[in-house]
């Protein structure tokens, strides 16, 4: 019994940020669903645009940019809302939207977890595409929006399909979500979030100089490499085992998985060193 | 050797650039085609106060606030199998029509400007309080005269009774039934200037598939072209200001076309 409790505590401790993230993700989702199903009013809309506590709006800055590219300027409410979101992630959260808010993260994390458990690592036939392609997808999304007069990423976004699906009903949207899961599982490790998603690319660029980052203390590190195994963007961990310092790449999603699994406390969340 | 190396690196850089451009082109074609295809149908009925379809799909941020505001659950957000731009709101009149709330909560809740209160307000006022739902133009009711049983001589005025603008948007036309010699046809006629496209008529229609159908205004409308002049309308003949008497066609062609027998036996 005592042993069980000890085990429980250690499991929670080794997954504390994962549990916290899921709590945040589900709370946001449930708030939106509650608005549609049970008439709550504190969070009205969805992740594209939402009214908070009947007082101000938040909006997806990349969606607002696409709408702008397609030839329409949204109302000042949403312009301010998009600006608030942009400033929040740019100064504080970095790419935290991806791992703490985005519902598709739950799907792609599951795919990555299952991939590890099943030992899928087809290094010989693995699709090799540079992670930087997301920035080109980001740019292409804006160019195409301008050419077609249509927010093109919003037309195909699996994030939107999953998110709206959960709140308003799926239709065939679930097929797209399962496609992303299978793609990440059998075709490409961290395929969608780590390579193609233009929204992730957007927050990677805008959140590059955000304050919250993971800090590495090399003197505590025992070179176990556990963090590399769980990290969805392992290229950001390049200093780990080598140098002390901040994980300051914009592509880090601040998911805290490395902090969770590090048995040596060599990785912790910290504020950026301001020189 | 050194020189060769430089040439190769320049060539490689060019190759990489071309490959990158090619990939962007490929991605653009596939993605653009997909997005444009998914936009698809212009047959969707949009909420009241919606901008023109082309502008509406641009402006809508797909937040679903209008859907949440709709007290009758008329509005739904399009899913991938709905043949409407994904995530944008629409309604199917046969299932649940627009019940014409006088406070128009869907427009009031729209944060993006895709549903525009100004389209429902008098020209000089732009206030949400002055919205008049009867100014909505969600579509136009079109009667299928082959299947509407009123046109068969059966007495039915379900659509007329269901219309919230009874006697204005739909009126009844009386016509003698020559077949029986003693009855009247009582036919519904839609006044396109007044019909809001709420769809209560389509919802109420008694035939198996509705015989009065709401079509989006742009789909249900023809276009005459700018050269027609309505002389009976005030100031419409202003169009003729600056017109000359010069005739552009060749007058001899009209005189000679019968003499020029070849054109008669062309085929």
CSV table of N, CA, C and O in Angstrom, one decimal, chain A residues 32 35-36 44-46 48-49 51 57 59 63-64 67 70-75 77-78 136-137 139-141 144 148-156 161 164 167-173, chain B residues 16 23-25 27-29 31-36 38-39 51 54-55 57-65 67-68 77-81 84-88 108-114:
chain,number,residue,atom,x,y,z
A,32,UNK,N,-15.3,25.5,-24.4
A,32,UNK,CA,-16.0,25.8,-25.7
A,32,UNK,C,-17.2,24.9,-25.9
A,32,UNK,O,-18.2,25.4,-26.4
A,35,UNK,N,-20.1,26.0,-24.0
A,35,UNK,CA,-20.8,27.2,-24.6
A,35,UNK,C,-21.8,26.8,-25.6
A,35,UNK,O,-23.0,27.2,-25.6
A,36,UNK,N,-21.4,25.8,-26.4
A,36,UNK,CA,-22.3,25.4,-27.5
A,36,UNK,C,-23.4,24.5,-27.0
A,36,UNK,O,-24.6,24.6,-27.4
A,44,UNK,N,-16.7,32.1,-25.6
A,44,UNK,CA,-17.7,31.9,-26.7
A,44,UNK,C,-16.9,31.9,-28.0
A,44,UNK,O,-16.2,32.8,-28.3
A,45,UNK,N,-17.1,30.8,-28.8
A,45,UNK,CA,-16.5,30.8,-30.1
A,45,UNK,C,-15.6,29.5,-30.2
A,45,UNK,O,-16.1,28.4,-29.8
A,46,UNK,N,-14.4,29.6,-30.8
A,46,UNK,CA,-13.5,28.5,-30.8
A,46,UNK,C,-12.1,29.1,-30.9
A,46,UNK,O,-11.9,30.3,-30.7
A,48,UNK,N,-10.3,29.7,-33.3
A,48,UNK,CA,-10.1,30.7,-34.4
A,48,UNK,C,-10.4,32.1,-33.9
A,48,UNK,O,-9.7,33.1,-34.3
A,49,UNK,N,-11.4,32.2,-33.1
A,49,UNK,CA,-11.8,33.5,-32.5
A,49,UNK,C,-12.7,33.2,-31.4
A,49,UNK,O,-13.6,32.4,-31.5
A,51,UNK,N,-14.7,35.0,-27.7
A,51,UNK,CA,-14.9,36.1,-26.7
A,51,UNK,C,-14.7,35.6,-25.3
A,51,UNK,O,-15.3,34.5,-25.0
A,57,UNK,N,-11.9,40.0,-27.0
A,57,UNK,CA,-11.8,38.9,-27.9
A,57,UNK,C,-10.3,38.4,-28.0
A,57,UNK,O,-9.4,39.1,-27.8
A,59,UNK,N,-8.0,36.0,-31.0
A,59,UNK,CA,-8.2,35.5,-32.3
A,59,UNK,C,-6.8,34.9,-32.7
A,59,UNK,O,-5.8,35.2,-32.2
A,63,UNK,N,-4.8,33.0,-38.8
A,63,UNK,CA,-6.1,33.0,-39.6
A,63,UNK,C,-6.4,34.5,-40.0
A,63,UNK,O,-6.8,34.7,-41.1
A,64,UNK,N,-6.1,35.4,-39.1
A,64,UNK,CA,-6.4,36.8,-39.4
A,64,UNK,C,-5.5,37.3,-40.5
A,64,UNK,O,-5.9,38.0,-41.4
A,67,UNK,N,-6.8,35.9,-43.8
A,67,UNK,CA,-8.0,36.7,-44.2
A,67,UNK,C,-7.6,38.0,-44.8
A,67,UNK,O,-8.1,38.4,-45.8
A,70,UNK,N,-6.2,37.4,-48.2
A,70,UNK,CA,-7.3,37.1,-49.1
A,70,UNK,C,-8.1,38.3,-49.5
A,70,UNK,O,-8.9,38.3,-50.4
A,71,UNK,N,-7.9,39.4,-48.8
A,71,UNK,CA,-8.5,40.7,-49.2
A,71,UNK,C,-9.6,41.2,-48.3
A,71,UNK,O,-10.5,41.8,-48.8
A,72,UNK,N,-9.6,40.9,-47.0
A,72,UNK,CA,-10.6,41.4,-46.1
A,72,UNK,C,-9.9,41.7,-44.8
A,72,UNK,O,-9.0,41.0,-44.4
A,73,UNK,N,-10.3,42.8,-44.2
A,73,UNK,CA,-9.8,43.2,-42.9
A,73,UNK,C,-10.8,42.9,-41.8
A,73,UNK,O,-11.9,43.5,-41.9
A,74,UNK,N,-10.5,42.0,-40.9
A,74,UNK,CA,-11.5,41.7,-39.9
A,74,UNK,C,-11.7,42.9,-39.0
A,74,UNK,O,-11.0,43.9,-39.0
A,75,UNK,N,-12.8,42.8,-38.1
A,75,UNK,CA,-13.2,43.9,-37.3
A,75,UNK,C,-12.1,44.2,-36.3
A,75,UNK,O,-11.2,43.4,-36.0
A,77,UNK,N,-12.2,44.4,-33.2
A,77,UNK,CA,-12.2,43.5,-32.0
A,77,UNK,C,-11.2,42.3,-32.3
A,77,UNK,O,-10.5,42.0,-31.4
A,78,UNK,N,-11.3,41.8,-33.5
A,78,UNK,CA,-10.5,40.6,-33.8
A,78,UNK,C,-9.0,41.0,-34.0
A,78,UNK,O,-8.1,40.2,-33.7
A,136,UNK,N,8.0,27.3,-45.2
A,136,UNK,CA,7.6,27.5,-46.6
A,136,UNK,C,6.1,27.2,-46.7
A,136,UNK,O,5.4,27.9,-47.5
A,137,UNK,N,5.6,26.3,-46.0
A,137,UNK,CA,4.1,26.0,-45.9
A,137,UNK,C,3.4,27.3,-45.4
A,137,UNK,O,2.4,27.7,-46.0
A,139,UNK,N,4.4,30.4,-45.6
A,139,UNK,CA,4.5,31.4,-46.6
A,139,UNK,C,3.5,31.1,-47.8
A,139,UNK,O,2.7,31.9,-48.2
A,140,UNK,N,3.5,29.8,-48.2
A,140,UNK,CA,2.7,29.4,-49.3
A,140,UNK,C,1.2,29.6,-48.9
A,140,UNK,O,0.4,30.0,-49.8
A,141,UNK,N,0.9,29.4,-47.7
A,141,UNK,CA,-0.5,29.6,-47.2
A,141,UNK,C,-1.0,31.0,-47.4
A,141,UNK,O,-2.1,31.3,-47.9
A,144,UNK,N,-1.1,31.7,-51.4
A,144,UNK,CA,-2.3,31.0,-52.0
A,144,UNK,C,-3.6,31.8,-51.5
A,144,UNK,O,-4.5,31.9,-52.3
A,148,UNK,N,-6.1,33.0,-54.3
A,148,UNK,CA,-7.5,32.4,-54.4
A,148,UNK,C,-8.6,33.3,-53.7
A,148,UNK,O,-9.7,33.0,-53.8
A,149,UNK,N,-8.2,34.3,-52.9
A,149,UNK,CA,-9.1,35.0,-52.2
A,149,UNK,C,-9.9,34.2,-51.2
A,149,UNK,O,-11.1,34.2,-51.1
A,150,UNK,N,-9.1,33.4,-50.4
A,150,UNK,CA,-9.7,32.4,-49.6
A,150,UNK,C,-8.6,32.0,-48.5
A,150,UNK,O,-7.5,31.9,-48.9
A,151,UNK,N,-9.0,31.9,-47.2
A,151,UNK,CA,-8.0,31.5,-46.2
A,151,UNK,C,-7.7,30.0,-46.5
A,151,UNK,O,-8.5,29.1,-46.0
A,152,UNK,N,-6.6,29.7,-47.2
A,152,UNK,CA,-6.5,28.3,-47.6
A,152,UNK,C,-6.1,27.3,-46.5
A,152,UNK,O,-6.5,26.2,-46.6
A,153,UNK,N,-5.4,27.8,-45.5
A,153,UNK,CA,-5.1,26.8,-44.4
A,153,UNK,C,-6.3,26.5,-43.6
A,153,UNK,O,-6.6,25.3,-43.3
A,154,UNK,N,-7.2,27.5,-43.4
A,154,UNK,CA,-8.4,27.2,-42.7
A,154,UNK,C,-9.3,26.3,-43.5
A,154,UNK,O,-10.2,25.6,-42.9
A,155,UNK,N,-9.1,26.2,-44.8
A,155,UNK,CA,-9.9,25.3,-45.6
A,155,UNK,C,-9.5,23.8,-45.4
A,155,UNK,O,-10.3,22.9,-45.6
A,156,UNK,N,-8.3,23.6,-45.0
A,156,UNK,CA,-7.8,22.2,-44.9
A,156,UNK,C,-7.2,21.8,-43.6
A,156,UNK,O,-6.8,20.7,-43.3
A,161,UNK,N,-10.5,21.1,-38.1
A,161,UNK,CA,-11.5,20.0,-38.2
A,161,UNK,C,-11.7,19.3,-36.9
A,161,UNK,O,-12.9,19.0,-36.6
A,164,UNK,N,-13.3,22.1,-34.3
A,164,UNK,CA,-14.7,22.3,-34.6
A,164,UNK,C,-15.5,21.1,-34.5
A,164,UNK,O,-16.7,21.1,-34.1
A,167,UNK,N,-16.6,20.5,-31.0
A,167,UNK,CA,-17.5,21.4,-30.5
A,167,UNK,C,-18.9,21.4,-31.2
A,167,UNK,O,-19.9,21.3,-30.7
A,168,UNK,N,-18.8,21.3,-32.6
A,168,UNK,CA,-20.0,21.5,-33.4
A,168,UNK,C,-20.4,20.2,-34.1
A,168,UNK,O,-21.4,20.2,-34.8
A,169,UNK,N,-19.6,19.2,-34.1
A,169,UNK,CA,-19.9,18.0,-34.8
A,169,UNK,C,-19.0,17.7,-36.0
A,169,UNK,O,-18.6,18.7,-36.7
A,170,UNK,N,-18.6,16.5,-36.2
A,170,UNK,CA,-17.4,16.1,-37.0
A,170,UNK,C,-17.7,16.1,-38.5
A,170,UNK,O,-16.9,16.5,-39.3
A,171,UNK,N,-18.8,15.5,-38.9
A,171,UNK,CA,-19.0,15.1,-40.3
A,171,UNK,C,-17.9,14.1,-40.7
A,171,UNK,O,-17.6,13.2,-39.9
A,172,UNK,N,-17.3,14.3,-41.8
A,172,UNK,CA,-16.2,13.5,-42.2
A,172,UNK,C,-14.8,14.0,-41.7
A,172,UNK,O,-13.8,13.4,-42.0
A,173,UNK,N,-14.8,15.0,-40.8
A,173,UNK,CA,-13.6,15.6,-40.3
A,173,UNK,C,-12.7,14.6,-39.6
A,173,UNK,O,-11.5,14.7,-39.6
B,16,UNK,N,19.2,23.5,-56.2
B,16,UNK,CA,18.4,23.5,-54.9
B,16,UNK,C,17.3,24.6,-55.1
B,16,UNK,O,16.2,24.3,-54.7
B,23,UNK,N,9.0,22.4,-55.7
B,23,UNK,CA,8.2,21.9,-54.6
B,23,UNK,C,7.1,22.9,-54.2
B,23,UNK,O,6.0,22.5,-53.9
B,24,UNK,N,7.5,24.2,-54.2
B,24,UNK,CA,6.5,25.2,-53.8
B,24,UNK,C,5.3,25.2,-54.8
B,24,UNK,O,4.2,25.2,-54.5
B,25,UNK,N,5.7,25.1,-56.1
B,25,UNK,CA,4.7,25.0,-57.2
B,25,UNK,C,3.8,23.8,-57.0
B,25,UNK,O,2.6,24.0,-57.0
B,27,UNK,N,3.3,22.0,-54.3
B,27,UNK,CA,2.5,22.1,-53.1
B,27,UNK,C,1.3,23.1,-53.4
B,27,UNK,O,0.2,22.9,-53.0
B,28,UNK,N,1.7,24.2,-54.0
B,28,UNK,CA,0.7,25.3,-54.3
B,28,UNK,C,-0.5,24.8,-55.1
B,28,UNK,O,-1.6,25.0,-54.8
B,29,UNK,N,-0.1,24.0,-56.2
B,29,UNK,CA,-1.2,23.5,-57.1
B,29,UNK,C,-2.1,22.5,-56.3
B,29,UNK,O,-3.3,22.6,-56.4
B,31,UNK,N,-2.5,22.0,-53.0
B,31,UNK,CA,-3.2,22.7,-51.9
B,31,UNK,C,-4.2,23.7,-52.4
B,31,UNK,O,-5.4,23.6,-51.9
B,32,UNK,N,-3.9,24.5,-53.4
B,32,UNK,CA,-4.8,25.5,-53.9
B,32,UNK,C,-6.0,24.8,-54.6
B,32,UNK,O,-7.1,25.2,-54.3
B,33,UNK,N,-5.7,23.7,-55.3
B,33,UNK,CA,-6.8,23.0,-56.0
B,33,UNK,C,-7.8,22.4,-54.9
B,33,UNK,O,-9.0,22.5,-55.1
B,34,UNK,N,-7.1,21.9,-53.9
B,34,UNK,CA,-7.9,21.2,-52.8
B,34,UNK,C,-8.8,22.3,-52.1
B,34,UNK,O,-10.0,22.1,-52.0
B,35,UNK,N,-8.2,23.4,-51.8
B,35,UNK,CA,-8.9,24.5,-51.0
B,35,UNK,C,-10.1,25.0,-51.9
B,35,UNK,O,-11.2,25.2,-51.5
B,36,UNK,N,-9.7,25.3,-53.2
B,36,UNK,CA,-10.7,25.8,-54.1
B,36,UNK,C,-11.9,24.8,-54.3
B,36,UNK,O,-13.0,25.2,-54.4
B,38,UNK,N,-12.8,22.5,-52.2
B,38,UNK,CA,-13.6,22.3,-51.0
B,38,UNK,C,-14.6,23.5,-50.8
B,38,UNK,O,-15.6,23.4,-50.1
B,39,UNK,N,-14.2,24.6,-51.4
B,39,UNK,CA,-15.1,25.8,-51.3
B,39,UNK,C,-16.4,25.5,-52.0
B,39,UNK,O,-17.5,25.7,-51.5
B,51,UNK,N,-22.3,38.8,-46.0
B,51,UNK,CA,-21.7,39.5,-47.2
B,51,UNK,C,-22.0,38.6,-48.4
B,51,UNK,O,-22.4,37.5,-48.2
B,54,UNK,N,-18.8,35.4,-52.1
B,54,UNK,CA,-17.4,35.4,-52.4
B,54,UNK,C,-16.6,36.1,-51.3
B,54,UNK,O,-15.5,35.7,-50.8
B,55,UNK,N,-17.2,37.2,-50.8
B,55,UNK,CA,-16.6,38.0,-49.7
B,55,UNK,C,-16.8,37.3,-48.3
B,55,UNK,O,-16.0,37.3,-47.4
B,57,UNK,N,-16.9,34.0,-47.7
B,57,UNK,CA,-15.9,32.9,-47.4
B,57,UNK,C,-14.6,33.5,-47.0
B,57,UNK,O,-13.8,32.9,-46.3
B,58,UNK,N,-14.3,34.7,-47.6
B,58,UNK,CA,-13.0,35.4,-47.2
B,58,UNK,C,-13.1,35.8,-45.7
B,58,UNK,O,-12.2,35.6,-45.0
B,59,UNK,N,-14.2,36.5,-45.4
B,59,UNK,CA,-14.2,37.2,-44.1
B,59,UNK,C,-14.5,36.3,-42.9
B,59,UNK,O,-14.1,36.6,-41.8
B,60,UNK,N,-15.2,35.2,-43.1
B,60,UNK,CA,-15.6,34.4,-42.0
B,60,UNK,C,-14.4,33.7,-41.4
B,60,UNK,O,-13.6,33.0,-42.1
B,61,UNK,N,-14.2,33.9,-40.1
B,61,UNK,CA,-13.1,33.3,-39.4
B,61,UNK,C,-13.4,31.9,-38.8
B,61,UNK,O,-12.6,31.2,-38.3
B,62,UNK,N,-14.6,31.5,-39.0
B,62,UNK,CA,-15.1,30.1,-38.7
B,62,UNK,C,-15.1,29.9,-37.2
B,62,UNK,O,-14.7,28.8,-36.7
B,63,UNK,N,-15.5,30.8,-36.4
B,63,UNK,CA,-15.5,30.7,-34.9
B,63,UNK,C,-16.7,30.0,-34.4
B,63,UNK,O,-16.8,29.6,-33.3
B,64,UNK,N,-17.8,30.1,-35.2
B,64,UNK,CA,-19.0,29.4,-34.8
B,64,UNK,C,-19.9,30.2,-33.8
B,64,UNK,O,-20.8,29.7,-33.2
B,65,UNK,N,-19.5,31.5,-33.6
B,65,UNK,CA,-20.3,32.3,-32.6
B,65,UNK,C,-21.8,32.4,-33.0
B,65,UNK,O,-22.7,32.4,-32.2
B,67,UNK,N,-23.5,30.3,-34.8
B,67,UNK,CA,-24.1,29.0,-34.5
B,67,UNK,C,-24.6,28.9,-33.1
B,67,UNK,O,-25.7,28.4,-32.7
B,68,UNK,N,-23.6,29.3,-32.2
B,68,UNK,CA,-24.0,29.3,-30.7
B,68,UNK,C,-25.1,30.2,-30.4
B,68,UNK,O,-25.9,30.0,-29.5
B,77,UNK,N,-22.2,24.6,-38.6
B,77,UNK,CA,-20.9,24.9,-39.3
B,77,UNK,C,-20.7,23.7,-40.3
B,77,UNK,O,-20.8,22.6,-39.9
B,78,UNK,N,-20.2,24.1,-41.5
B,78,UNK,CA,-20.0,23.1,-42.5
B,78,UNK,C,-18.8,22.1,-42.1
B,78,UNK,O,-17.8,22.6,-41.7
B,79,UNK,N,-19.0,20.8,-42.3
B,79,UNK,CA,-18.0,19.9,-42.1
B,79,UNK,C,-17.5,19.4,-43.5
B,79,UNK,O,-18.1,19.9,-44.5
B,80,UNK,N,-16.4,18.6,-43.6
B,80,UNK,CA,-15.8,18.4,-44.9
B,80,UNK,C,-16.8,17.7,-45.9
B,80,UNK,O,-16.6,17.8,-47.1
B,81,UNK,N,-17.9,17.1,-45.4
B,81,UNK,CA,-18.8,16.4,-46.4
B,81,UNK,C,-20.0,17.3,-46.7
B,81,UNK,O,-21.0,16.8,-47.3
B,84,UNK,N,-19.7,22.8,-48.7
B,84,UNK,CA,-19.7,24.2,-48.4
B,84,UNK,C,-18.4,24.5,-47.8
B,84,UNK,O,-17.8,23.6,-47.2
B,85,UNK,N,-17.8,25.7,-47.9
B,85,UNK,CA,-16.5,26.0,-47.3
B,85,UNK,C,-16.5,25.6,-45.9
B,85,UNK,O,-17.3,25.9,-45.1
B,86,UNK,N,-15.5,24.7,-45.6
B,86,UNK,CA,-15.4,24.1,-44.3
B,86,UNK,C,-15.4,25.1,-43.1
B,86,UNK,O,-14.7,26.1,-43.2
B,87,UNK,N,-16.2,24.8,-42.1
B,87,UNK,CA,-16.2,25.7,-40.9
B,87,UNK,C,-17.1,26.9,-41.0
B,87,UNK,O,-17.2,27.7,-40.1
B,88,UNK,N,-17.7,27.2,-42.2
B,88,UNK,CA,-18.5,28.4,-42.3
B,88,UNK,C,-20.0,28.0,-42.0
B,88,UNK,O,-20.4,26.8,-42.3
B,108,UNK,N,-25.4,39.9,-34.3
B,108,UNK,CA,-24.8,40.6,-33.2
B,108,UNK,C,-23.6,39.9,-32.7
B,108,UNK,O,-22.7,40.6,-32.2
B,109,UNK,N,-23.5,38.6,-32.7
B,109,UNK,CA,-22.4,37.9,-32.1
B,109,UNK,C,-21.2,37.8,-33.1
B,109,UNK,O,-20.1,37.4,-32.7
B,110,UNK,N,-21.4,38.0,-34.4
B,110,UNK,CA,-20.3,37.8,-35.3
B,110,UNK,C,-19.2,38.8,-35.1
B,110,UNK,O,-19.4,40.0,-35.2
B,111,UNK,N,-18.0,38.3,-34.7
B,111,UNK,CA,-16.9,39.2,-34.4
B,111,UNK,C,-16.1,39.6,-35.6
B,111,UNK,O,-15.3,40.6,-35.5
B,112,UNK,N,-16.2,38.9,-36.7
B,112,UNK,CA,-15.3,39.2,-37.8
B,112,UNK,C,-15.8,40.2,-38.8
B,112,UNK,O,-15.0,40.9,-39.5
B,113,UNK,N,-17.1,40.4,-38.9
B,113,UNK,CA,-17.6,41.3,-39.9
B,113,UNK,C,-18.2,40.6,-41.1
B,113,UNK,O,-18.6,41.2,-42.1
B,114,UNK,N,-18.1,39.2,-41.1
B,114,UNK,CA,-18.7,38.5,-42.2
B,114,UNK,C,-20.2,38.6,-42.2
B,114,UNK,O,-20.8,38.5,-43.3
